[in-house]
PDB file of C-alpha atoms in Angstrom:
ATOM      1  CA  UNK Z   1      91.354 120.129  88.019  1.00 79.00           C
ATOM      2  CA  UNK Z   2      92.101 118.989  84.640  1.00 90.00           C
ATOM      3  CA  UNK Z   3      91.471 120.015  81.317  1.00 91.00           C
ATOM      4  CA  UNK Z   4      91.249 117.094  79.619  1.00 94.00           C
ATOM      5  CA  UNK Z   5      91.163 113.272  80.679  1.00 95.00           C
ATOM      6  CA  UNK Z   6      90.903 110.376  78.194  1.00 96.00           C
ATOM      7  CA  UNK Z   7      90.300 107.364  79.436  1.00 97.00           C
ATOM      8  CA  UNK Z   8      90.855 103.645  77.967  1.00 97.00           C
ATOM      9  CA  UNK Z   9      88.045 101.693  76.750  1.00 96.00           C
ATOM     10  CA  UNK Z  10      86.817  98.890  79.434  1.00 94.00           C
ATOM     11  CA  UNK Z  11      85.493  96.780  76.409  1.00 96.00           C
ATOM     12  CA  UNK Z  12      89.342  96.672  74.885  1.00 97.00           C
ATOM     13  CA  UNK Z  13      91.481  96.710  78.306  1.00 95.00           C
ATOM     14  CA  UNK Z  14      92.897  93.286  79.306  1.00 94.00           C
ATOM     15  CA  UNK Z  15      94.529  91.999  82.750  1.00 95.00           C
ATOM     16  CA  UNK Z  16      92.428  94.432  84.615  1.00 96.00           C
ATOM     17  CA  UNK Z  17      94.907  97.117  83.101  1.00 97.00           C
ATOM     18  CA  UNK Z  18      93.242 100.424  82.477  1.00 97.00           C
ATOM     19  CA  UNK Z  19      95.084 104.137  81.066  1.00 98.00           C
ATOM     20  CA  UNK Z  20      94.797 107.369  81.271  1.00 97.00           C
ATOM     21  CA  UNK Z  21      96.084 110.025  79.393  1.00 98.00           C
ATOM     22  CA  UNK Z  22      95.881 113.700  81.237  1.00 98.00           C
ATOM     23  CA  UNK Z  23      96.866 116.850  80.348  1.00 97.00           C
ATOM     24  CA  UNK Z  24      98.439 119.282  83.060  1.00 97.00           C
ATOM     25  CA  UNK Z  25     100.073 122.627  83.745  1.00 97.00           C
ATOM     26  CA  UNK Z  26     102.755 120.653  86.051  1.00 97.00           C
ATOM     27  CA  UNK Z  27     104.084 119.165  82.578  1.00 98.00           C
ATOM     28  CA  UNK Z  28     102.812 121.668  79.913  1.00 97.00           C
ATOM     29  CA  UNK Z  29     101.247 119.151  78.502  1.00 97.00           C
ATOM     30  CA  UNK Z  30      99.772 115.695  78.196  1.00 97.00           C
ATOM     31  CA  UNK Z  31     100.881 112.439  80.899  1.00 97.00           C
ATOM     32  CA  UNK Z  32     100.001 108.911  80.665  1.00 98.00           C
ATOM     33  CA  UNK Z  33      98.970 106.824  83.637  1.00 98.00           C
ATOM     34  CA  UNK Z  34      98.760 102.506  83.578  1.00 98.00           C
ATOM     35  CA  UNK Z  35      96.276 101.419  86.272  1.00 98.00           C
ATOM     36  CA  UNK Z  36      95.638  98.450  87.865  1.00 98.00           C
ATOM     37  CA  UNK Z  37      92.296  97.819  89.983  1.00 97.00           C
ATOM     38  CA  UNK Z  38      91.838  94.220  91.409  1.00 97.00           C
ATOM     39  CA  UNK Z  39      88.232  92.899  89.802  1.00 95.00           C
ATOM     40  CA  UNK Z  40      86.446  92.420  93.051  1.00 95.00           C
ATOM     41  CA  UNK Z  41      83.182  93.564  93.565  1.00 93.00           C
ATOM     42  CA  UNK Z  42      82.038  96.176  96.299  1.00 94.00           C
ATOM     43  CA  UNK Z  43      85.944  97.550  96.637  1.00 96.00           C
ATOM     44  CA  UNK Z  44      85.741 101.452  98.415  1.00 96.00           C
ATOM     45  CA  UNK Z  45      88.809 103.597  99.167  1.00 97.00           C
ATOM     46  CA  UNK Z  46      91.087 100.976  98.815  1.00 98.00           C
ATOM     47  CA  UNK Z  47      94.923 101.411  99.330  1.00 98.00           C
ATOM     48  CA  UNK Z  48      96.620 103.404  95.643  1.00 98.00           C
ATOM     49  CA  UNK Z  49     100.576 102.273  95.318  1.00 98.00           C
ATOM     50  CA  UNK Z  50     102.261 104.645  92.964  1.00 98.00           C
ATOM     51  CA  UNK Z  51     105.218 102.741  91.268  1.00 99.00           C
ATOM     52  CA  UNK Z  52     107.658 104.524  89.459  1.00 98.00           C
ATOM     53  CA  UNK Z  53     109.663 103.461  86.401  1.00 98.00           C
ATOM     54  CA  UNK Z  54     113.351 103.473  85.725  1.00 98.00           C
ATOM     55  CA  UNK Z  55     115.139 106.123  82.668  1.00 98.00           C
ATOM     56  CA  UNK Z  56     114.277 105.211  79.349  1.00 98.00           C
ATOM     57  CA  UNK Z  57     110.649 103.581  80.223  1.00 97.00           C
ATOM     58  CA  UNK Z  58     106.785 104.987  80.590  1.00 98.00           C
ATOM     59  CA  UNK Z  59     103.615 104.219  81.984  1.00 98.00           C
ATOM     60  CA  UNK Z  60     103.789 101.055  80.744  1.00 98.00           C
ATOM     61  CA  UNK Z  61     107.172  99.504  81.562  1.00 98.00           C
ATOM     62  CA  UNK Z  62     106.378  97.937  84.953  1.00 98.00           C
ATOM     63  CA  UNK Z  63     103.036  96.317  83.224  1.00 98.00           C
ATOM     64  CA  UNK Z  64     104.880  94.838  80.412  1.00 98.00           C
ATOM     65  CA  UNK Z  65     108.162  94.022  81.597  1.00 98.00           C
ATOM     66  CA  UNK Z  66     107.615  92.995  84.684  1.00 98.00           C
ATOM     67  CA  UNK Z  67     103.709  91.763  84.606  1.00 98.00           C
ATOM     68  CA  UNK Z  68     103.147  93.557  88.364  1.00 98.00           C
ATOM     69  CA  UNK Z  69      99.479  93.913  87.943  1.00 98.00           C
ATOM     70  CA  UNK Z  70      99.709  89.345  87.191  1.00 98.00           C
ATOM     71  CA  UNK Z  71     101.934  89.389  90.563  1.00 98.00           C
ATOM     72  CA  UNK Z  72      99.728  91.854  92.457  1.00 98.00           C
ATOM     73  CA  UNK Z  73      96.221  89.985  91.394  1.00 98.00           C
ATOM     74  CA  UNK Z  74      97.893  86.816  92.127  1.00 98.00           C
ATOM     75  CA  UNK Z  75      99.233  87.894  95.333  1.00 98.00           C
ATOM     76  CA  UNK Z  76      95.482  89.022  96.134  1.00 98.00           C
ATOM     77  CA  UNK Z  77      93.577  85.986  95.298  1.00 97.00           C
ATOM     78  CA  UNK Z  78      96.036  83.925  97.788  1.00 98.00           C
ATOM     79  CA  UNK Z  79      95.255  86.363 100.242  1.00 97.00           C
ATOM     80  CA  UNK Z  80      98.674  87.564 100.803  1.00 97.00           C
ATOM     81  CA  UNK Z  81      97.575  91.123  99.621  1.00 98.00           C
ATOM     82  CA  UNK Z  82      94.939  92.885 100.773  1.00 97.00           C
ATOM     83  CA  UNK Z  83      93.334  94.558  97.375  1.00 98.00           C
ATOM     84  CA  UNK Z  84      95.014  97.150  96.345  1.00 98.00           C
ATOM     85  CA  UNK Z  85      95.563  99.507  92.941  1.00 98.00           C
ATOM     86  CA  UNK Z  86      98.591 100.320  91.467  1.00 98.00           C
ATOM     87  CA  UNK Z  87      99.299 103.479  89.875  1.00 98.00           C
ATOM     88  CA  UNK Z  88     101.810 103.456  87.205  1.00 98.00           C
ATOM     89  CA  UNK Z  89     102.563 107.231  85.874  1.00 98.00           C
ATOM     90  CA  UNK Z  90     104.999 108.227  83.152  1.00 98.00           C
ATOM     91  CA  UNK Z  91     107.570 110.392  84.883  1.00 98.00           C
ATOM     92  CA  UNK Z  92     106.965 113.000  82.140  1.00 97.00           C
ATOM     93  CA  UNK Z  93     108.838 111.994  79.105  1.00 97.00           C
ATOM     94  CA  UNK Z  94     111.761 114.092  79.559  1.00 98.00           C
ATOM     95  CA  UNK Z  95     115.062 113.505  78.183  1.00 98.00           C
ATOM     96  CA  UNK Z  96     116.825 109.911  79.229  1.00 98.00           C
ATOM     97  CA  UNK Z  97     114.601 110.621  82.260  1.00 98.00           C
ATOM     98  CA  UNK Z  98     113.171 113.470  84.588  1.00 98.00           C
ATOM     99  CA  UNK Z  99     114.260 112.330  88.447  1.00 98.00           C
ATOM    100  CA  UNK Z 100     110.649 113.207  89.157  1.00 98.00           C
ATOM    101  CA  UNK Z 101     112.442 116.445  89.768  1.00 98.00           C
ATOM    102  CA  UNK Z 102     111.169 120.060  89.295  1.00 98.00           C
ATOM    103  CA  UNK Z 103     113.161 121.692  86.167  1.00 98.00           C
ATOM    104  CA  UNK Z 104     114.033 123.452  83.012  1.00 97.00           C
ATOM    105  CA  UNK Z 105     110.008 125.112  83.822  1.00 97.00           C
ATOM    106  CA  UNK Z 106     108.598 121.216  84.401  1.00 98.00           C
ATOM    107  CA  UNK Z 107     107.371 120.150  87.474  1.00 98.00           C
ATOM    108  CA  UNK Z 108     107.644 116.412  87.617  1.00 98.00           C
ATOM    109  CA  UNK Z 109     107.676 116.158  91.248  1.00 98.00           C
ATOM    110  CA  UNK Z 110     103.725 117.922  91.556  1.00 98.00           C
ATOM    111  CA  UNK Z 111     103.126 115.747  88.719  1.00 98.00           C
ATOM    112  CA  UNK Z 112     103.615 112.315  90.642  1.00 98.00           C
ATOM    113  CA  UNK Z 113     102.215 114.077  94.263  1.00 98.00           C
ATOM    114  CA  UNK Z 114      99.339 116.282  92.956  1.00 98.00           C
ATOM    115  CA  UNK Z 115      98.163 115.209  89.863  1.00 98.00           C
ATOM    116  CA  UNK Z 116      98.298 111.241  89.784  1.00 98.00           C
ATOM    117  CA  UNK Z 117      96.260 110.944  92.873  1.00 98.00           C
ATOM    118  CA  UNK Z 118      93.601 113.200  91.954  1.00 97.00           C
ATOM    119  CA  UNK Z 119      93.595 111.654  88.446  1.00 97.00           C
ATOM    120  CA  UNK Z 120      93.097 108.326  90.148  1.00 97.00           C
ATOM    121  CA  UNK Z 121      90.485 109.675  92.652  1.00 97.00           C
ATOM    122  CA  UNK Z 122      88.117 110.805  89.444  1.00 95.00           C
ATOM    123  CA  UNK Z 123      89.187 108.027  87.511  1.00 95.00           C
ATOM    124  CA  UNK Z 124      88.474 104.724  89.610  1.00 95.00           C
ATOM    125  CA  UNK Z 125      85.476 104.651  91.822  1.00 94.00           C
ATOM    126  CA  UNK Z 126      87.225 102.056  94.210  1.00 96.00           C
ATOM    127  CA  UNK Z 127      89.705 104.997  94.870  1.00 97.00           C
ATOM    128  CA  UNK Z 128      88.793 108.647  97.069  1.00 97.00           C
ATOM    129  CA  UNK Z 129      90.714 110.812  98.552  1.00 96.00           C
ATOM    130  CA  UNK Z 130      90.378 108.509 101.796  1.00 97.00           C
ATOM    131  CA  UNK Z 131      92.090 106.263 100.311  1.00 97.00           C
ATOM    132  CA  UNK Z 132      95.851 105.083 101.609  1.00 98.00           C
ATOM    133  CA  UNK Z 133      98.981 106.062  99.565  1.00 98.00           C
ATOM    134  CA  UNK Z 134     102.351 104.140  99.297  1.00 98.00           C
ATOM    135  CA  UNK Z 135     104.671 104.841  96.724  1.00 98.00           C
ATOM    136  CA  UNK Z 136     107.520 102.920  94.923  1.00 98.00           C
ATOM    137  CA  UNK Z 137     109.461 102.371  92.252  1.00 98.00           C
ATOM    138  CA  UNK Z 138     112.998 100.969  90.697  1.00 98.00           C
ATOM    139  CA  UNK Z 139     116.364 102.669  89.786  1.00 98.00           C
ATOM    140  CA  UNK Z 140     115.487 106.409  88.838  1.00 98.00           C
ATOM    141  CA  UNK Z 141     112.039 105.498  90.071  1.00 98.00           C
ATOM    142  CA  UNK Z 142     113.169 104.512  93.460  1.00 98.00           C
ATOM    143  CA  UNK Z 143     115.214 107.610  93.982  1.00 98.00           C
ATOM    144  CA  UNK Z 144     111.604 109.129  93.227  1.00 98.00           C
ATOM    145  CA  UNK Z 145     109.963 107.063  95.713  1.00 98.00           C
ATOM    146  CA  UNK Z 146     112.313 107.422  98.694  1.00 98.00           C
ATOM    147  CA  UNK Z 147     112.852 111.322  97.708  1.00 98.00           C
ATOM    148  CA  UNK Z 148     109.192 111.999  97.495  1.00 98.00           C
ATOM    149  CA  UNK Z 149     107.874 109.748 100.296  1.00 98.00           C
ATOM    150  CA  UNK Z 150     110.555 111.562 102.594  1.00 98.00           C
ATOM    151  CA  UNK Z 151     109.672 114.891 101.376  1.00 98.00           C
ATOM    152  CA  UNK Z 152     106.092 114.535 101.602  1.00 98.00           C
ATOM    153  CA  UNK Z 153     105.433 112.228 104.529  1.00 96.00           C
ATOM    154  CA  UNK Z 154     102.189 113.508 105.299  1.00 96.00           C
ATOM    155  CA  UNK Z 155     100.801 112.452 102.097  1.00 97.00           C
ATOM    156  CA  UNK Z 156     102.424 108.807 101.767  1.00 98.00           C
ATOM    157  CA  UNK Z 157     101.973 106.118 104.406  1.00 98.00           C
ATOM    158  CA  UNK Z 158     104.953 103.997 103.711  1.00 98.00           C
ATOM    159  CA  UNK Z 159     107.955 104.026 101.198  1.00 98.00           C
ATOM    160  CA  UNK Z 160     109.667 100.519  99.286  1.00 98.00           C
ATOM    161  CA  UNK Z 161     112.707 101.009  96.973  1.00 98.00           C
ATOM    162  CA  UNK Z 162     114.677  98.756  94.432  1.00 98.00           C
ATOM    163  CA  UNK Z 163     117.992  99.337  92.650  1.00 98.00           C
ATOM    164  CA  UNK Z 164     117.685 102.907  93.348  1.00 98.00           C
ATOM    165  CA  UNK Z 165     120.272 105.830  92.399  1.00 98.00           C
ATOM    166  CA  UNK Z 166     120.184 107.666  96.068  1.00 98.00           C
ATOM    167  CA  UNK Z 167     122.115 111.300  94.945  1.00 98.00           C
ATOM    168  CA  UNK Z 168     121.379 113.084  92.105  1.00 98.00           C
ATOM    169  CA  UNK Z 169     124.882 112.650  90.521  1.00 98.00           C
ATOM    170  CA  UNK Z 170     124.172 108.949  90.207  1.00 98.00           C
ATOM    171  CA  UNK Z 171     121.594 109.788  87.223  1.00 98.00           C
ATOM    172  CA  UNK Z 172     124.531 110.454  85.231  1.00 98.00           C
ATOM    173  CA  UNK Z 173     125.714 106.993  85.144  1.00 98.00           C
ATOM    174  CA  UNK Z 174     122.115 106.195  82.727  1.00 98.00           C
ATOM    175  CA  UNK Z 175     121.062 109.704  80.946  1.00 98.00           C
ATOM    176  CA  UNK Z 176     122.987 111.487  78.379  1.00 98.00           C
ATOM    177  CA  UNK Z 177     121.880 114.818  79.355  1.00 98.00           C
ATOM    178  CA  UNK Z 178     124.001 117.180  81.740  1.00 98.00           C
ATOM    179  CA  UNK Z 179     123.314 116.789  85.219  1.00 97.00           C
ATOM    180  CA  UNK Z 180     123.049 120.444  84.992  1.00 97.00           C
ATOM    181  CA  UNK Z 181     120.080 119.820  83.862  1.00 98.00           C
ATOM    182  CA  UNK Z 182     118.535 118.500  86.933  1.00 98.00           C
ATOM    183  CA  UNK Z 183     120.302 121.074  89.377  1.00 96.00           C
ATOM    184  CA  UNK Z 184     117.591 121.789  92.518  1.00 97.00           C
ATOM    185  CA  UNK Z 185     117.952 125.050  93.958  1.00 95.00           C
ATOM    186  CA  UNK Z 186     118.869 122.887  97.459  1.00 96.00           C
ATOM    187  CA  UNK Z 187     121.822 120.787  97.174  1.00 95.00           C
ATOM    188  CA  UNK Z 188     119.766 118.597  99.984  1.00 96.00           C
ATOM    189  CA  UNK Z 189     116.808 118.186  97.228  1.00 97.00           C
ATOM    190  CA  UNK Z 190     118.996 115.974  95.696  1.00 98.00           C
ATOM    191  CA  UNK Z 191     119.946 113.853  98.005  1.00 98.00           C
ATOM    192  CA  UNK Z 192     118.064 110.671  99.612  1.00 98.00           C
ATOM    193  CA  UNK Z 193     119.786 111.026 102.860  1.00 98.00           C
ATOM    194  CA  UNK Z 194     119.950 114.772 103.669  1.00 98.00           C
ATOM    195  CA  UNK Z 195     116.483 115.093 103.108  1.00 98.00           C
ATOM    196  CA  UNK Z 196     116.223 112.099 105.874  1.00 98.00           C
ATOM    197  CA  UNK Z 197     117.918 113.577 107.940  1.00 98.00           C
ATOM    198  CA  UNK Z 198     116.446 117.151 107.922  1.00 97.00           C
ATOM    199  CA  UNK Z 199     113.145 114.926 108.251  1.00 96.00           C
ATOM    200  CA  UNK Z 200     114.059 112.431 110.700  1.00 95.00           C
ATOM    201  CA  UNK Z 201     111.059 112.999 112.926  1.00 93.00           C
ATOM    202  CA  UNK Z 202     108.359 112.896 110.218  1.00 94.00           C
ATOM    203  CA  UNK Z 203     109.534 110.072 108.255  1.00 97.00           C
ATOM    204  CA  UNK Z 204     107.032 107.459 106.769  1.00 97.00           C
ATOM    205  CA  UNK Z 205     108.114 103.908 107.371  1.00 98.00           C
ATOM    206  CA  UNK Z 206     111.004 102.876 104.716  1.00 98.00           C
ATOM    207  CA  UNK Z 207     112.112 100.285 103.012  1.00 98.00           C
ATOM    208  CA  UNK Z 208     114.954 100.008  99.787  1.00 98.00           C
ATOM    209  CA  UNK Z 209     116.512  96.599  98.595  1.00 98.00           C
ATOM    210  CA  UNK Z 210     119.302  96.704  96.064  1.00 98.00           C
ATOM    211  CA  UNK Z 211     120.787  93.268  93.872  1.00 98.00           C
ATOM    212  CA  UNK Z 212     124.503  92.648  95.388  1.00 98.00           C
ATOM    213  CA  UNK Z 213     125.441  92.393  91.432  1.00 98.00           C
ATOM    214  CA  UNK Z 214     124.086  95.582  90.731  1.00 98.00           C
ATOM    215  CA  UNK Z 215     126.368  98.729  89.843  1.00 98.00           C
ATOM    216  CA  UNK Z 216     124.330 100.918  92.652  1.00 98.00           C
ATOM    217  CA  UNK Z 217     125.033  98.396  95.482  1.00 98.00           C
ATOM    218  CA  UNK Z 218     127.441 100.595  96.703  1.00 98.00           C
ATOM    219  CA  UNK Z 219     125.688 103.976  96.835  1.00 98.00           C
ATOM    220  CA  UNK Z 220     122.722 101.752  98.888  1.00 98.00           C
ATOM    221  CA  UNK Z 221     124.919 100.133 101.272  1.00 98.00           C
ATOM    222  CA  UNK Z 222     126.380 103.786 102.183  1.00 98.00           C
ATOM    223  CA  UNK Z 223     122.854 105.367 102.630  1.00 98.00           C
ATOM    224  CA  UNK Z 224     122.119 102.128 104.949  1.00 98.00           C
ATOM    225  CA  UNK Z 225     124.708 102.448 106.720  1.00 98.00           C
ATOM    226  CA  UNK Z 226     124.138 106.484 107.341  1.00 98.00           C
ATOM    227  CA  UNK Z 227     120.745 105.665 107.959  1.00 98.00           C
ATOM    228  CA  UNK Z 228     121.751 103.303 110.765  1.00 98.00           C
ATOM    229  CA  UNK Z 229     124.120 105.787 112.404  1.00 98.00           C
ATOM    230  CA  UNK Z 230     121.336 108.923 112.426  1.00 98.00           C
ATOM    231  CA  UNK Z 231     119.278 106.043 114.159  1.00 97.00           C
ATOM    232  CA  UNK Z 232     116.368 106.239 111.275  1.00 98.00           C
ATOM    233  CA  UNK Z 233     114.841 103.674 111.259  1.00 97.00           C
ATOM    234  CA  UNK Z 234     114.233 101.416 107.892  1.00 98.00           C
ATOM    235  CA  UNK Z 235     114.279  98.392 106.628  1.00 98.00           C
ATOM    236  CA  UNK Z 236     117.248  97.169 103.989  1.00 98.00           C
ATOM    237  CA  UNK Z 237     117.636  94.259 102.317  1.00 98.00           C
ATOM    238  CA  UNK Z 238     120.260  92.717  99.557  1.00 98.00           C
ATOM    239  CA  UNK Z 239     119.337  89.782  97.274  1.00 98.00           C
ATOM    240  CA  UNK Z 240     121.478  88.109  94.505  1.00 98.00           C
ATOM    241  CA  UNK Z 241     121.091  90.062  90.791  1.00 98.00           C
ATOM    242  CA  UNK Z 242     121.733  92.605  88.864  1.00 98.00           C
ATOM    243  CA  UNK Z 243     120.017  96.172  87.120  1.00 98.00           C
ATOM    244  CA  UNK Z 244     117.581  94.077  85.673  1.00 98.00           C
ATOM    245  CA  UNK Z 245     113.819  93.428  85.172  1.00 98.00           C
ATOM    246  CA  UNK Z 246     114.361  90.136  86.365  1.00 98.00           C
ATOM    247  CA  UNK Z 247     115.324  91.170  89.922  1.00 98.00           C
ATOM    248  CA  UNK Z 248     112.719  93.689  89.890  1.00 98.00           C
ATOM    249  CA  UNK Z 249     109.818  91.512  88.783  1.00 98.00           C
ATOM    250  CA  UNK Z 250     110.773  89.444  91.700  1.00 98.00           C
ATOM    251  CA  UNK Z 251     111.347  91.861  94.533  1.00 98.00           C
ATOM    252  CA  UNK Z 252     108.533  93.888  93.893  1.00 98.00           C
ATOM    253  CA  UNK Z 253     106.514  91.325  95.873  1.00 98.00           C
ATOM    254  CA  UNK Z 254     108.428  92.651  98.811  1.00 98.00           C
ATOM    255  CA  UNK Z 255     107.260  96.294  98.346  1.00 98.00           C
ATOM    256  CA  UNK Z 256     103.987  95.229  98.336  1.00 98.00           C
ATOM    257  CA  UNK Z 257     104.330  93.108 101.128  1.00 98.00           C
ATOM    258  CA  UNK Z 258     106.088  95.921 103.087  1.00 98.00           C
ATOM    259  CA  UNK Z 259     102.306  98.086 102.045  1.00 98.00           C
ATOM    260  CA  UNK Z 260     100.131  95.327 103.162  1.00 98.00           C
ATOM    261  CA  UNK Z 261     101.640  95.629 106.605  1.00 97.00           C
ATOM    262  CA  UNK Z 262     100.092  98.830 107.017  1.00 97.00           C
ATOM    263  CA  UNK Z 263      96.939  98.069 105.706  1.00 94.00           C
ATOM    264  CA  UNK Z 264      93.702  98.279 108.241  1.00 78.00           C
TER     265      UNK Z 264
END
């Protein structure tokens, strides 16, 4: 499927961290992957969480600003996960930030669906196309996760959010380019909540949290609340703090909580 794949060297990875660096047609060109695969012997098609990162970051941001793969080994070894990998893709290196949104002859979006699993699949022997998917992410990452785990419900088995910008417009408060930029030939492409409702009987089960100091509080409360009166059902949650790595290296116990739920 690929052309190339070069993979990090297990005798200089640390933290059970491992990357990838893949070149693909989707992005004209070369993406990097962070993965995390819990060091226990015998694992086989074991659950794959794709978390996104926010503008401005890369494969690398929620490793080494938030230490997930610490939290989700952790979390494993008190048996309050189930193991699981985690996926952590660039979103393509575009601009301030690419939405995970096809554009300007990019395809971000087929990056995260298409080519990160399979990637993973070839990559990691604990992986295979059996296993489970679950995606999340925080900020422009969680309007990724909740637009793509809507969009393609058949391929994720549950959705988690933080801090995320839930319309397209909202990118504009963190990138410099023009939001023409990111137009989608659909006006309901860019939104959260129309592409919930014109999938309401397909949807995976969702979950988004947002910090009440935060500057999107607002935009979450109103797709909660619209979510509530189209009777979909979700999960929503508000916790003291900001747009910050703080709140997210906390809360993203609850996304992976939210996954475990769902695990066999």
């Amino acid at each position: 499927m690929f052309r190339t794949i070069e993979k990090s060297n297990p005798a200089f990875e640390s933290n059970h961290l491992s990357f990838i660096t893949v070149k693909t047609k989707n992005l004209k060109g070369r993406g990097d992957i962070c993965i995390f695969v819990p060091p226990v012997e015998g694992l086989k098609d074991i659950p794959l969480v794709i978390l996104l990162h926010g503008v401005y970051g890369s494969a690398w941001a929620w490793s080494q600003k938030a230490g997930v793969h610490l939290t989700a080994w952790d979390m494993i070894q008190k048996k309050e996960l189930e193991p699981m990998a985690i996926a952590m893709p660039s979103d393509g290196l575009w601009g301030d930030g690419s939405g995970y949104l096809p554009h300007n002859n990019f395809d971000f979006e087929k990056w995260i669906v298409e080519d990160v699993p399979r990637v993973v699949v070839e990559s990691v022997g604990a992986i295979s196309e059996k296993s489970d998917l679950y995606i999340s992410g925080l900020s422009m990452g969680g309007f990724g996760a909740l637009r793509l785990g809507i969009k393609y419900s058949d391929k994720f088995k549950a959705v988690s959010a933080h801090s995320s910008i839930t319309e397209l417009e909202q990118m504009s408060l963190f990138v410099e380019e023009s939001l023409n930029e990111y137009k989608q030939i659909s006006k309901q492409e860019e939104s959260v909540l129309e592409l919930a409702l014109d999938r309401k009987e397909y949807l995976p089960p969702l979950r988004f949290d947002c910090g009440t100091e935060d500057l999107l509080i607002e935009h979450n409360r109103f797709l909660h609340q619209q979510l509530n009166k189209a009777q979909i059902a979700h999960e929503y949650e508000e916790f003291e703090g900001g747009h910050e790595w703080d709140y997210w290296q906390k809360h993203i116990k609850d996304s992976l909580r939210f996954f475990n739920k769902f695990i066999k």
